[in-house]
Amino acid sequence: MLKKYSGFTLIELLVVIGILGILLAIVLIAINPAAQFAQANNTARTNDVNTILNAVHQYAADHKGLLPAGITANVQEIKKTNGADICGVLSPNYVSLFPVDPDVVGYPGATNGAAVADCTLEYQTGYTIVKDASGRITVTATAESVRGATPVISVTR
């Protein structure tokens, strides 16, 4: 009398694993995690640029149209040294934590995109600010950090 074994053969298991592998590859291509992260970071940059610009205008409204001292007609990076040091003026009254580009790791103790909580310490935001001849303010995410965004993320008011 012959014994009948139940179960899957090696060929059947390999076919199922191959089909699952193909489906996984199709899903990963459709989702494209790198593009999703880039889009999320660019959305964060857009929100940060608007937050900084709103804080500057709120400051100006409270100070009879005067802008924070670091904002000039020359494009300057918003950072503690050699730039527009406006964090201390705007934080915490106009913005609780000063926004930082999601990819910036340029100051002590920073992690990617960690907002500046203490403006007396060294900080670097990855954003620039400039005042044009008509007094309008432009805040821009630096071109190096914006991957795939066309045009560069910039807001003027």
PDB file of C-alpha atoms in Angstrom:
ATOM      1  CA  MET A   1       0.000   0.000   0.000  1.00  0.00           C
ATOM      2  CA  LEU A   2       1.339   3.398  -1.003  1.00  0.00           C
ATOM      3  CA  LYS A   3       1.369   6.318   1.419  1.00  0.00           C
ATOM      4  CA  LYS A   4      -0.064   9.536   0.105  1.00  0.00           C
ATOM      5  CA  TYR A   5       1.811  12.648   1.240  1.00  0.00           C
ATOM      6  CA  SER A   6      -0.003  15.946   1.474  1.00  0.00           C
ATOM      7  CA  GLY A   7       1.623  19.367   1.087  1.00  0.00           C
ATOM      8  CA  PHE A   8       3.128  21.644  -1.541  1.00  0.00           C
ATOM      9  CA  THR A   9       5.871  20.717  -3.910  1.00  0.00           C
ATOM     10  CA  LEU A  10       9.026  22.808  -4.226  1.00  0.00           C
ATOM     11  CA  ILE A  11       7.943  23.990  -7.681  1.00  0.00           C
ATOM     12  CA  GLU A  12       4.599  25.249  -6.367  1.00  0.00           C
ATOM     13  CA  LEU A  13       6.308  27.172  -3.543  1.00  0.00           C
ATOM     14  CA  LEU A  14       8.795  28.757  -5.950  1.00  0.00           C
ATOM     15  CA  VAL A  15       6.002  29.840  -8.319  1.00  0.00           C
ATOM     16  CA  VAL A  16       4.063  31.486  -5.460  1.00  0.00           C
ATOM     17  CA  ILE A  17       7.192  33.274  -4.166  1.00  0.00           C
ATOM     18  CA  GLY A  18       7.970  34.479  -7.697  1.00  0.00           C
ATOM     19  CA  ILE A  19       4.452  35.859  -8.163  1.00  0.00           C
ATOM     20  CA  LEU A  20       4.628  37.640  -4.777  1.00  0.00           C
ATOM     21  CA  GLY A  21       8.008  39.122  -5.728  1.00  0.00           C
ATOM     22  CA  ILE A  22       6.622  40.477  -9.001  1.00  0.00           C
ATOM     23  CA  LEU A  23       3.601  41.994  -7.232  1.00  0.00           C
ATOM     24  CA  LEU A  24       5.856  43.608  -4.611  1.00  0.00           C
ATOM     25  CA  ALA A  25       8.042  45.136  -7.323  1.00  0.00           C
ATOM     26  CA  ILE A  26       4.983  46.555  -9.100  1.00  0.00           C
ATOM     27  CA  VAL A  27       3.670  48.089  -5.855  1.00  0.00           C
ATOM     28  CA  LEU A  28       7.048  49.667  -5.024  1.00  0.00           C
ATOM     29  CA  ILE A  29       7.301  51.186  -8.488  1.00  0.00           C
ATOM     30  CA  ALA A  30       3.752  52.553  -8.228  1.00  0.00           C
ATOM     31  CA  ILE A  31       4.302  54.050  -4.754  1.00  0.00           C
ATOM     32  CA  ASN A  32       7.847  55.389  -5.403  1.00  0.00           C
ATOM     33  CA  PRO A  33       8.872  56.166  -1.813  1.00  0.00           C
ATOM     34  CA  ALA A  34      11.677  58.544  -2.847  1.00  0.00           C
ATOM     35  CA  ALA A  35       9.239  60.764  -4.736  1.00  0.00           C
ATOM     36  CA  GLN A  36       6.791  60.635  -1.821  1.00  0.00           C
ATOM     37  CA  PHE A  37       9.489  61.798   0.637  1.00  0.00           C
ATOM     38  CA  ALA A  38      10.623  64.557  -1.742  1.00  0.00           C
ATOM     39  CA  GLN A  39       7.043  65.769  -2.130  1.00  0.00           C
ATOM     40  CA  ALA A  40       6.502  65.694   1.649  1.00  0.00           C
ATOM     41  CA  ASN A  41       9.700  67.692   2.237  1.00  0.00           C
ATOM     42  CA  ASN A  42       8.720  70.263  -0.397  1.00  0.00           C
ATOM     43  CA  THR A  43       5.314  70.630   1.256  1.00  0.00           C
ATOM     44  CA  ALA A  44       7.065  71.215   4.587  1.00  0.00           C
ATOM     45  CA  ARG A  45       9.308  73.813   2.921  1.00  0.00           C
ATOM     46  CA  THR A  46       6.277  75.633   1.482  1.00  0.00           C
ATOM     47  CA  ASN A  47       4.652  75.715   4.920  1.00  0.00           C
ATOM     48  CA  ASP A  48       7.897  76.917   6.542  1.00  0.00           C
ATOM     49  CA  VAL A  49       8.350  79.726   3.999  1.00  0.00           C
ATOM     50  CA  ASN A  50       4.775  80.896   4.629  1.00  0.00           C
ATOM     51  CA  THR A  51       5.249  80.658   8.412  1.00  0.00           C
ATOM     52  CA  ILE A  52       8.390  82.828   8.308  1.00  0.00           C
ATOM     53  CA  LEU A  53       6.742  85.368   6.019  1.00  0.00           C
ATOM     54  CA  ASN A  54       3.625  85.554   8.200  1.00  0.00           C
ATOM     55  CA  ALA A  55       5.766  86.066  11.318  1.00  0.00           C
ATOM     56  CA  VAL A  56       7.715  88.889   9.635  1.00  0.00           C
ATOM     57  CA  HIS A  57       4.493  90.638   8.625  1.00  0.00           C
ATOM     58  CA  GLN A  58       2.978  90.203  12.087  1.00  0.00           C
ATOM     59  CA  TYR A  59       6.138  91.759  13.544  1.00  0.00           C
ATOM     60  CA  ALA A  60       5.878  94.660  11.085  1.00  0.00           C
ATOM     61  CA  ALA A  61       2.212  95.186  11.956  1.00  0.00           C
ATOM     62  CA  ASP A  62       3.065  95.390  15.665  1.00  0.00           C
ATOM     63  CA  HIS A  63       6.018  97.738  15.077  1.00  0.00           C
ATOM     64  CA  LYS A  64       4.428 100.377  12.805  1.00  0.00           C
ATOM     65  CA  GLY A  65       5.748  98.878   9.572  1.00  0.00           C
ATOM     66  CA  LEU A  66       9.348  98.352  10.704  1.00  0.00           C
ATOM     67  CA  LEU A  67      10.911  95.059   9.670  1.00  0.00           C
ATOM     68  CA  PRO A  68      13.268  92.981  11.804  1.00  0.00           C
ATOM     69  CA  ALA A  69      16.813  94.396  11.605  1.00  0.00           C
ATOM     70  CA  GLY A  70      18.328  91.413   9.742  1.00  0.00           C
ATOM     71  CA  ILE A  71      16.203  91.863   6.617  1.00  0.00           C
ATOM     72  CA  THR A  72      17.985  93.872   3.905  1.00  0.00           C
ATOM     73  CA  ALA A  73      18.005  94.345   0.142  1.00  0.00           C
ATOM     74  CA  ASN A  74      20.702  91.654  -0.141  1.00  0.00           C
ATOM     75  CA  VAL A  75      19.632  88.012  -0.230  1.00  0.00           C
ATOM     76  CA  GLN A  76      20.687  86.502   3.082  1.00  0.00           C
ATOM     77  CA  GLU A  77      20.380  83.051   4.533  1.00  0.00           C
ATOM     78  CA  ILE A  78      18.387  82.996   7.751  1.00  0.00           C
ATOM     79  CA  LYS A  79      20.967  81.807  10.270  1.00  0.00           C
ATOM     80  CA  LYS A  80      22.750  82.922  13.431  1.00  0.00           C
ATOM     81  CA  THR A  81      26.073  84.100  11.969  1.00  0.00           C
ATOM     82  CA  ASN A  82      26.724  85.935   8.695  1.00  0.00           C
ATOM     83  CA  GLY A  83      23.054  86.034   7.799  1.00  0.00           C
ATOM     84  CA  ALA A  84      19.665  87.420   8.746  1.00  0.00           C
ATOM     85  CA  ASP A  85      19.491  86.616  12.464  1.00  0.00           C
ATOM     86  CA  ILE A  86      15.749  87.143  12.822  1.00  0.00           C
ATOM     87  CA  CYS A  87      14.945  84.088  14.919  1.00  0.00           C
ATOM     88  CA  GLY A  88      15.411  85.897  18.233  1.00  0.00           C
ATOM     89  CA  VAL A  89      13.186  88.763  17.106  1.00  0.00           C
ATOM     90  CA  LEU A  90      10.344  86.564  15.835  1.00  0.00           C
ATOM     91  CA  SER A  91      10.490  83.690  18.305  1.00  0.00           C
ATOM     92  CA  PRO A  92       8.551  83.046  20.569  1.00  0.00           C
ATOM     93  CA  ASN A  93       6.137  85.979  20.065  1.00  0.00           C
ATOM     94  CA  TYR A  94       5.350  85.436  16.374  1.00  0.00           C
ATOM     95  CA  VAL A  95       6.376  81.822  15.857  1.00  0.00           C
ATOM     96  CA  SER A  96       6.836  79.326  18.693  1.00  0.00           C
ATOM     97  CA  LEU A  97       9.602  77.285  17.045  1.00  0.00           C
ATOM     98  CA  PHE A  98      11.544  78.776  14.151  1.00  0.00           C
ATOM     99  CA  PRO A  99      11.191  76.547  11.045  1.00  0.00           C
ATOM    100  CA  VAL A 100      14.167  74.702   9.555  1.00  0.00           C
ATOM    101  CA  ASP A 101      14.449  72.996   6.165  1.00  0.00           C
ATOM    102  CA  PRO A 102      13.802  69.223   6.526  1.00  0.00           C
ATOM    103  CA  ASP A 103      17.268  68.400   5.132  1.00  0.00           C
ATOM    104  CA  VAL A 104      19.347  70.889   7.167  1.00  0.00           C
ATOM    105  CA  VAL A 105      21.704  69.487   9.781  1.00  0.00           C
ATOM    106  CA  GLY A 106      23.797  72.629  10.043  1.00  0.00           C
ATOM    107  CA  TYR A 107      23.820  73.575  13.707  1.00  0.00           C
ATOM    108  CA  PRO A 108      24.937  71.858  16.940  1.00  0.00           C
ATOM    109  CA  GLY A 109      22.534  69.260  18.245  1.00  0.00           C
ATOM    110  CA  ALA A 110      20.252  69.485  15.199  1.00  0.00           C
ATOM    111  CA  THR A 111      18.484  66.604  13.591  1.00  0.00           C
ATOM    112  CA  ASN A 112      16.954  66.751  10.134  1.00  0.00           C
ATOM    113  CA  GLY A 113      14.374  69.492  10.112  1.00  0.00           C
ATOM    114  CA  ALA A 114      14.463  70.143  13.869  1.00  0.00           C
ATOM    115  CA  ALA A 115      12.937  73.556  14.469  1.00  0.00           C
ATOM    116  CA  VAL A 116      15.001  76.103  16.392  1.00  0.00           C
ATOM    117  CA  ALA A 117      13.788  76.339  19.978  1.00  0.00           C
ATOM    118  CA  ASP A 118      16.616  78.478  21.411  1.00  0.00           C
ATOM    119  CA  CYS A 119      17.668  81.327  19.129  1.00  0.00           C
ATOM    120  CA  THR A 120      20.641  82.243  21.320  1.00  0.00           C
ATOM    121  CA  LEU A 121      22.424  79.102  20.133  1.00  0.00           C
ATOM    122  CA  GLU A 122      23.937  78.598  16.678  1.00  0.00           C
ATOM    123  CA  TYR A 123      21.281  77.814  14.067  1.00  0.00           C
ATOM    124  CA  GLN A 124      20.892  77.530  10.310  1.00  0.00           C
ATOM    125  CA  THR A 125      17.504  77.281   8.598  1.00  0.00           C
ATOM    126  CA  GLY A 126      18.171  76.604   4.921  1.00  0.00           C
ATOM    127  CA  TYR A 127      15.915  79.522   3.934  1.00  0.00           C
ATOM    128  CA  THR A 128      16.794  82.946   2.538  1.00  0.00           C
ATOM    129  CA  ILE A 129      15.077  86.310   2.956  1.00  0.00           C
ATOM    130  CA  VAL A 130      15.312  89.588   1.035  1.00  0.00           C
ATOM    131  CA  LYS A 131      13.481  92.927   0.861  1.00  0.00           C
ATOM    132  CA  ASP A 132      13.014  94.391  -2.639  1.00  0.00           C
ATOM    133  CA  ALA A 133      12.962  98.087  -3.602  1.00  0.00           C
ATOM    134  CA  SER A 134       9.203  98.326  -3.080  1.00  0.00           C
ATOM    135  CA  GLY A 135       9.449  96.883   0.450  1.00  0.00           C
ATOM    136  CA  ARG A 136       8.069  93.453  -0.383  1.00  0.00           C
ATOM    137  CA  ILE A 137       9.625  90.514   1.437  1.00  0.00           C
ATOM    138  CA  THR A 138      10.611  87.273  -0.307  1.00  0.00           C
ATOM    139  CA  VAL A 139      11.408  84.084   1.599  1.00  0.00           C
ATOM    140  CA  THR A 140      12.896  81.235  -0.438  1.00  0.00           C
ATOM    141  CA  ALA A 141      13.926  77.647   0.178  1.00  0.00           C
ATOM    142  CA  THR A 142      17.510  77.342  -1.023  1.00  0.00           C
ATOM    143  CA  ALA A 143      17.848  75.736  -4.442  1.00  0.00           C
ATOM    144  CA  GLU A 144      20.201  72.983  -3.236  1.00  0.00           C
ATOM    145  CA  SER A 145      17.594  71.517  -0.900  1.00  0.00           C
ATOM    146  CA  VAL A 146      14.590  71.582  -3.218  1.00  0.00           C
ATOM    147  CA  ARG A 147      14.711  68.405  -5.259  1.00  0.00           C
ATOM    148  CA  GLY A 148      12.247  68.171  -8.089  1.00  0.00           C
ATOM    149  CA  ALA A 149      10.410  71.392  -7.280  1.00  0.00           C
ATOM    150  CA  THR A 150       9.803  73.591 -10.287  1.00  0.00           C
ATOM    151  CA  PRO A 151      10.002  76.500  -9.800  1.00  0.00           C
ATOM    152  CA  VAL A 152      12.023  76.916  -6.588  1.00  0.00           C
ATOM    153  CA  ILE A 153       9.835  77.335  -3.516  1.00  0.00           C
ATOM    154  CA  SER A 154       9.559  81.076  -2.955  1.00  0.00           C
ATOM    155  CA  VAL A 155       6.857  83.375  -1.583  1.00  0.00           C
ATOM    156  CA  THR A 156       6.732  87.173  -1.882  1.00  0.00           C
ATOM    157  CA  ARG A 157       4.406  89.528  -0.039  1.00  0.00           C
TER     158      ARG A 157
END
